[in-house]
Amino acid sequence: MRRWIKRGLLACLATVLVVVAGGFVYVYTLDLDAQPPAEPDSTVADLAFMRDALPPTRGKILAVVTSTSHFPGGEKNAGFELTELARAYYVFRANGYDVDIASPQGGSPPMRRDDEDMVEADHAFLNDADARRKLVASLPVGDVDPARYSAVYFVGGKGTMFDFPNDPAIQRLVRDVYQAGGVIGAVCHGPAALLEVTLDDGMPLLRGRRVAGFSNAEELFLIEDARARFPYLLQDRLVEKGARYVEGPMYLDNTVVDGRVVTGQNPWSTWSTAEAMVRALGHVPVARAPGRDERAVQVLAAYHAGGIDAARKARAERPDADKRLLLMHALVAGMQGRRGDAWRLQGLAHD
């Protein structure tokens, strides 16, 4: 996800620096090199929360990814987001669930990855022979038996907007799992899978339900002509289908639970969406220490909720929060003309 933001940032960086009157000179004193990226050779054994993983005796969860590799016309990449699969995959595994992977077409689905976004769990997934085997031989959704799964989780990615909503096999999967008492989860663009689902009683699954999903503001910030490129904007279509859309701040964790339907707004909602699904299944999630990226999101959430004083307090309690993510939000604020926010947020990165 950050690669989309980064492209816009690179295009507008000079303007941003002028707008904030040189405030980002502090970037050079941030010592970003003191925050090395996650090791590419990370394995499951390096994931602390997986050391307390429960045996896979609670059932199975199906993770569904898109098969659409490009936007119509073929000039822009689509696919699914690795981070939104890998992190949820290990949350489910840690909490006693086996995980299968499916896609509309089956086989090896188109993956989107950004090394700057990746944490240990993402690299561990790529180095996990069993996980990669499941991914490259993903099950065709039409061949899946919904009765085998306690929950289904729809991974985000731009491609979902094209092949999830009108797939009758996905609609059947959601309907059958939900009506059997299972949990439905989705993150970022993943809720596109729920748009056309109607239950056996004729009631649309989304009608009157509180949900999250990638917001119009987030989409249009990244892709100015998103209304032309996509058949719809997800937030708009969720509302059109009768959902009560719950919008959080841009690019911060926002997970919404409505009964047995759990939805997250963006990639930074992946951890909380997966853990909320575990709770909806009736279990307390295995303890997991938040990573640097999550700690940065917590600082930013404190800023949006309580202002700079609350953010500084949160920052002091999280000295290892990801400075790059804090700075990214400062740049986003600058690009949106929110000069005060840009200045204060880059200060948090410097603290």
XYZ file of C-alpha atoms in Angstrom:
351
model
C 0.000 0.000 0.000
C 2.790 2.459 0.768
C 4.092 2.153 -2.780
C 0.918 3.911 -3.993
C 1.457 6.686 -1.468
C 5.160 6.847 -2.237
C 4.513 7.518 -5.920
C 2.350 10.481 -5.042
C 4.824 11.678 -2.475
C 7.722 11.599 -4.896
C 5.701 13.555 -7.436
C 4.733 16.228 -4.908
C 7.674 16.284 -2.513
C 9.075 19.607 -3.655
C 5.685 21.265 -3.267
C 5.200 19.735 0.156
C 8.528 20.997 1.384
C 7.634 24.526 0.352
C 4.153 24.316 1.865
C 5.414 23.331 5.272
C 8.099 26.028 5.147
C 11.087 23.790 5.501
C 9.665 21.775 8.399
C 10.844 18.506 6.936
C 14.467 19.462 7.333
C 14.157 17.465 10.531
C 13.988 14.330 8.422
C 17.764 14.386 8.243
C 18.033 14.116 12.027
C 15.589 11.235 12.361
C 18.253 8.531 12.128
C 15.992 6.337 10.027
C 18.857 3.919 9.477
C 18.497 2.967 13.140
C 15.240 1.255 12.086
C 16.442 -1.457 9.727
C 13.786 -3.209 7.640
C 12.598 -6.674 8.552
C 15.059 -9.420 7.683
C 14.177 -11.029 4.333
C 15.218 -14.410 5.711
C 12.731 -14.257 8.613
C 10.937 -17.526 9.262
C 7.967 -18.684 11.308
C 10.407 -19.483 14.117
C 11.224 -15.749 14.324
C 7.592 -14.799 15.045
C 7.347 -14.584 18.820
C 3.578 -15.030 18.913
C 3.846 -18.214 16.846
C 5.967 -19.825 19.571
C 2.780 -20.084 21.637
C 0.676 -21.203 18.688
C -2.148 -23.579 19.487
C -2.397 -26.879 17.622
C -4.730 -26.652 14.591
C -7.678 -28.335 16.292
C -10.297 -25.582 16.162
C -11.183 -25.982 12.513
C -10.299 -24.361 9.209
C -10.432 -20.826 7.859
C -10.442 -20.071 4.140
C -8.506 -17.021 2.915
C -9.662 -15.813 -0.518
C -7.507 -13.666 -2.819
C -8.215 -12.089 -6.191
C -7.261 -13.615 -9.540
C -7.266 -10.241 -11.348
C -3.719 -9.124 -12.106
C -4.387 -5.818 -13.906
C -6.931 -3.079 -14.319
C -8.932 -3.219 -17.562
C -6.594 -2.297 -20.383
C -3.669 -3.990 -18.677
C -1.574 -0.898 -17.956
C -2.002 -0.802 -14.156
C -1.240 -3.654 -11.787
C -3.944 -4.986 -9.510
C -3.628 -8.324 -7.668
C -3.854 -9.035 -3.924
C -1.786 -7.516 -1.122
C 0.741 -9.878 0.443
C 0.675 -8.074 3.796
C -3.082 -8.528 4.112
C -2.749 -12.267 3.569
C 0.418 -13.088 5.501
C -0.418 -11.333 8.762
C -3.930 -12.750 8.982
C -2.642 -16.185 7.983
C -0.380 -16.368 11.023
C -2.975 -14.897 13.392
C -5.336 -17.688 12.392
C -2.582 -20.304 12.642
C -1.487 -19.053 16.071
C -5.043 -19.369 17.337
C -5.553 -22.989 16.443
C -6.946 -22.831 12.909
C -5.648 -24.460 9.780
C -5.773 -22.108 6.786
C -6.523 -22.849 3.147
C -6.141 -20.321 0.325
C -8.556 -19.944 -2.590
C -9.077 -17.609 -5.530
C -11.781 -17.227 -8.191
C -9.683 -18.949 -10.870
C -7.504 -21.121 -8.654
C -3.816 -21.679 -9.245
C -1.134 -19.067 -8.625
C -2.786 -15.678 -7.978
C -1.172 -12.292 -8.734
C 0.604 -10.993 -5.635
C 1.502 -7.391 -4.903
C 4.326 -6.739 -2.450
C 6.262 -3.699 -1.285
C 9.465 -4.427 0.589
C 9.242 -1.132 2.472
C 5.911 -2.239 3.973
C 6.973 -5.717 4.956
C 7.386 -6.955 8.511
C 8.726 -10.257 9.825
C 5.427 -12.068 9.264
C 5.377 -11.119 5.577
C 8.893 -12.416 4.950
C 8.123 -15.500 7.025
C 5.173 -16.245 4.750
C 7.368 -16.023 1.664
C 9.878 -18.367 3.324
C 7.206 -20.798 4.550
C 7.151 -23.729 2.146
C 3.714 -24.906 3.270
C 2.185 -21.432 2.945
C 3.707 -20.880 -0.493
C 2.496 -24.286 -1.639
C -1.041 -23.363 -0.666
C -0.730 -19.998 -2.411
C 0.662 -21.154 -5.753
C -1.957 -23.917 -5.884
C -4.865 -21.871 -4.537
C -8.194 -23.683 -4.619
C -10.758 -22.523 -7.183
C -13.552 -20.982 -5.110
C -16.113 -22.906 -7.141
C -14.589 -26.198 -5.942
C -14.624 -25.257 -2.261
C -16.979 -26.997 0.167
C -18.185 -24.222 2.518
C -19.116 -26.786 5.168
C -15.415 -27.386 5.831
C -14.782 -23.851 7.128
C -15.534 -22.035 10.344
C -14.774 -18.692 8.719
C -13.851 -17.097 5.412
C -11.514 -14.111 5.113
C -11.335 -11.945 1.985
C -7.903 -10.431 1.389
C -7.760 -6.952 -0.114
C -6.085 -5.704 -3.246
C -7.289 -3.670 -6.217
C -8.128 -6.787 -8.203
C -10.955 -7.711 -5.834
C -13.013 -4.815 -7.172
C -13.275 -6.604 -10.515
C -13.705 -10.294 -9.761
C -15.191 -10.607 -6.246
C -18.641 -8.963 -6.342
C -20.335 -10.832 -9.189
C -18.785 -14.257 -8.651
C -21.641 -16.666 -7.806
C -19.202 -19.077 -6.142
C -18.061 -16.347 -3.748
C -21.670 -15.404 -3.038
C -22.493 -19.055 -2.292
C -19.422 -19.399 -0.067
C -20.286 -16.338 2.013
C -23.958 -17.260 2.281
C -23.329 -20.867 3.301
C -20.596 -20.135 5.835
C -22.585 -17.309 7.401
C -25.858 -19.231 7.570
C -24.058 -22.184 9.168
C -22.986 -19.895 12.035
C -19.531 -19.050 10.700
C -17.653 -15.772 10.637
C -17.119 -13.587 7.571
C -14.101 -11.279 7.507
C -12.662 -8.896 4.928
C -10.096 -6.105 4.852
C -9.403 -3.056 2.660
C -10.925 -3.839 -0.773
C -11.875 -7.339 0.388
C -15.424 -6.295 1.433
C -16.192 -6.095 -2.307
C -16.908 -9.831 -1.905
C -19.981 -9.005 0.215
C -21.661 -6.528 -2.118
C -24.006 -8.926 -3.899
C -24.542 -11.564 -1.197
C -28.189 -12.332 -0.444
C -29.187 -14.793 2.276
C -31.759 -17.535 1.784
C -34.483 -15.387 3.345
C -33.952 -12.779 0.625
C -32.164 -10.307 2.907
C -28.928 -8.785 1.554
C -26.107 -9.560 3.944
C -25.025 -5.914 4.079
C -28.410 -4.290 4.647
C -28.325 -2.290 7.890
C -24.940 -3.729 8.840
C -22.057 -1.623 10.145
C -19.001 -2.168 7.937
C -15.632 -0.723 7.027
C -13.679 -0.887 3.792
C -11.228 1.223 1.801
C -12.636 4.734 1.969
C -13.303 7.164 -0.859
C -10.786 9.568 0.681
C -8.064 6.906 0.741
C -8.818 5.739 -2.793
C -8.944 9.193 -4.363
C -5.780 10.307 -2.589
C -3.879 7.446 -4.195
C -5.607 7.420 -7.593
C -7.083 10.771 -8.594
C -9.071 9.242 -11.450
C -10.262 6.259 -9.396
C -13.899 6.911 -10.349
C -12.953 6.353 -13.973
C -10.622 3.402 -13.409
C -12.871 1.373 -11.109
C -16.448 0.293 -11.818
C -17.338 1.883 -8.445
C -15.726 3.222 -5.285
C -16.048 0.694 -2.492
C -17.393 3.076 0.156
C -20.072 4.340 -2.228
C -21.135 0.862 -3.272
C -21.289 -0.431 0.303
C -23.682 2.394 1.153
C -25.716 1.774 -2.005
C -26.150 -1.835 -0.870
C -27.631 -0.708 2.442
C -24.570 -0.928 4.684
C -23.869 1.618 7.411
C -20.345 2.604 6.472
C -18.055 3.467 9.405
C -15.170 5.673 8.302
C -11.961 6.045 10.285
C -8.985 8.367 9.700
C -7.058 7.763 6.494
C -4.546 4.889 6.611
C -5.112 4.082 10.285
C -6.493 0.944 11.897
C -10.293 0.815 11.781
C -11.951 -2.561 12.255
C -15.719 -2.862 12.607
C -17.485 -5.870 14.107
C -21.186 -6.395 13.434
C -22.155 -9.780 14.778
C -20.322 -12.393 12.747
C -19.224 -9.966 10.035
C -15.815 -8.347 10.616
C -14.424 -5.728 8.231
C -11.270 -3.594 8.226
C -10.793 -0.291 6.419
C -7.258 -0.607 5.038
C -4.013 -2.608 5.237
C -3.239 -1.215 8.685
C -6.439 -2.918 9.901
C -5.243 -6.420 8.998
C -3.973 -7.497 12.405
C -7.045 -6.253 14.244
C -9.436 -7.698 11.656
C -7.909 -11.165 11.980
C -7.902 -11.030 15.772
C -11.484 -9.741 15.831
C -12.451 -12.724 13.684
C -10.888 -15.029 16.288
C -12.966 -13.323 18.983
C -16.101 -13.645 16.859
C -15.337 -17.369 16.659
C -15.493 -17.443 20.450
C -11.831 -17.343 21.483
C -9.441 -14.922 23.146
C -6.578 -14.356 20.667
C -3.112 -15.571 21.578
C -1.069 -12.705 23.029
C 0.933 -10.842 20.400
C 3.175 -7.821 20.932
C 2.423 -5.076 18.370
C 5.157 -4.304 15.869
C 6.789 -0.931 15.189
C 4.243 -0.183 12.476
C 1.325 -0.881 14.805
C 2.856 1.280 17.517
C 3.146 4.142 15.045
C -0.507 3.690 14.107
C -1.399 3.846 17.801
C 0.475 7.153 18.134
C -1.320 8.529 15.080
C -4.673 7.342 16.410
C -3.961 9.160 19.669
C -3.232 12.310 17.668
C -6.520 12.112 15.768
C -8.496 11.372 18.926
C -6.845 13.675 21.456
C -4.496 16.065 19.702
C -0.776 16.594 19.992
C -0.542 16.210 23.781
C -2.187 12.786 23.654
C 0.060 11.827 20.745
C 3.206 12.903 22.565
C 2.196 10.827 25.569
C 1.544 7.835 23.323
C 4.851 8.431 21.543
C 6.768 8.503 24.825
C 5.239 5.145 25.704
C 6.247 3.743 22.297
C 9.810 4.896 21.633
C 10.265 2.244 18.945
C 7.255 3.352 16.873
C 8.010 3.342 13.158
C 9.396 6.779 12.321
C 8.899 6.230 8.596
C 5.176 5.680 9.047
C 4.856 8.776 11.227
C 6.712 10.792 8.615
C 4.570 9.368 5.827
C 1.454 10.683 7.563
C 3.138 14.057 7.947
C 3.772 14.113 4.210
C 0.196 13.110 3.462
C -1.026 15.971 5.658
C 1.271 18.372 3.824
C 0.003 17.201 0.440
C -3.550 17.825 1.621
C -2.696 21.364 2.727
C -3.001 20.596 6.453
C 0.131 22.496 7.365
C -0.323 22.402 11.134
C -0.885 18.660 11.129
C 2.112 18.156 8.870
C 4.372 20.141 11.197
C 3.142 18.416 14.364
C 3.294 14.927 12.862
C 6.849 15.313 11.607
C 7.692 16.456 15.137
C 6.339 13.158 16.467
C 8.630 11.327 14.072
C 11.561 13.328 15.463
C 10.723 12.669 19.134
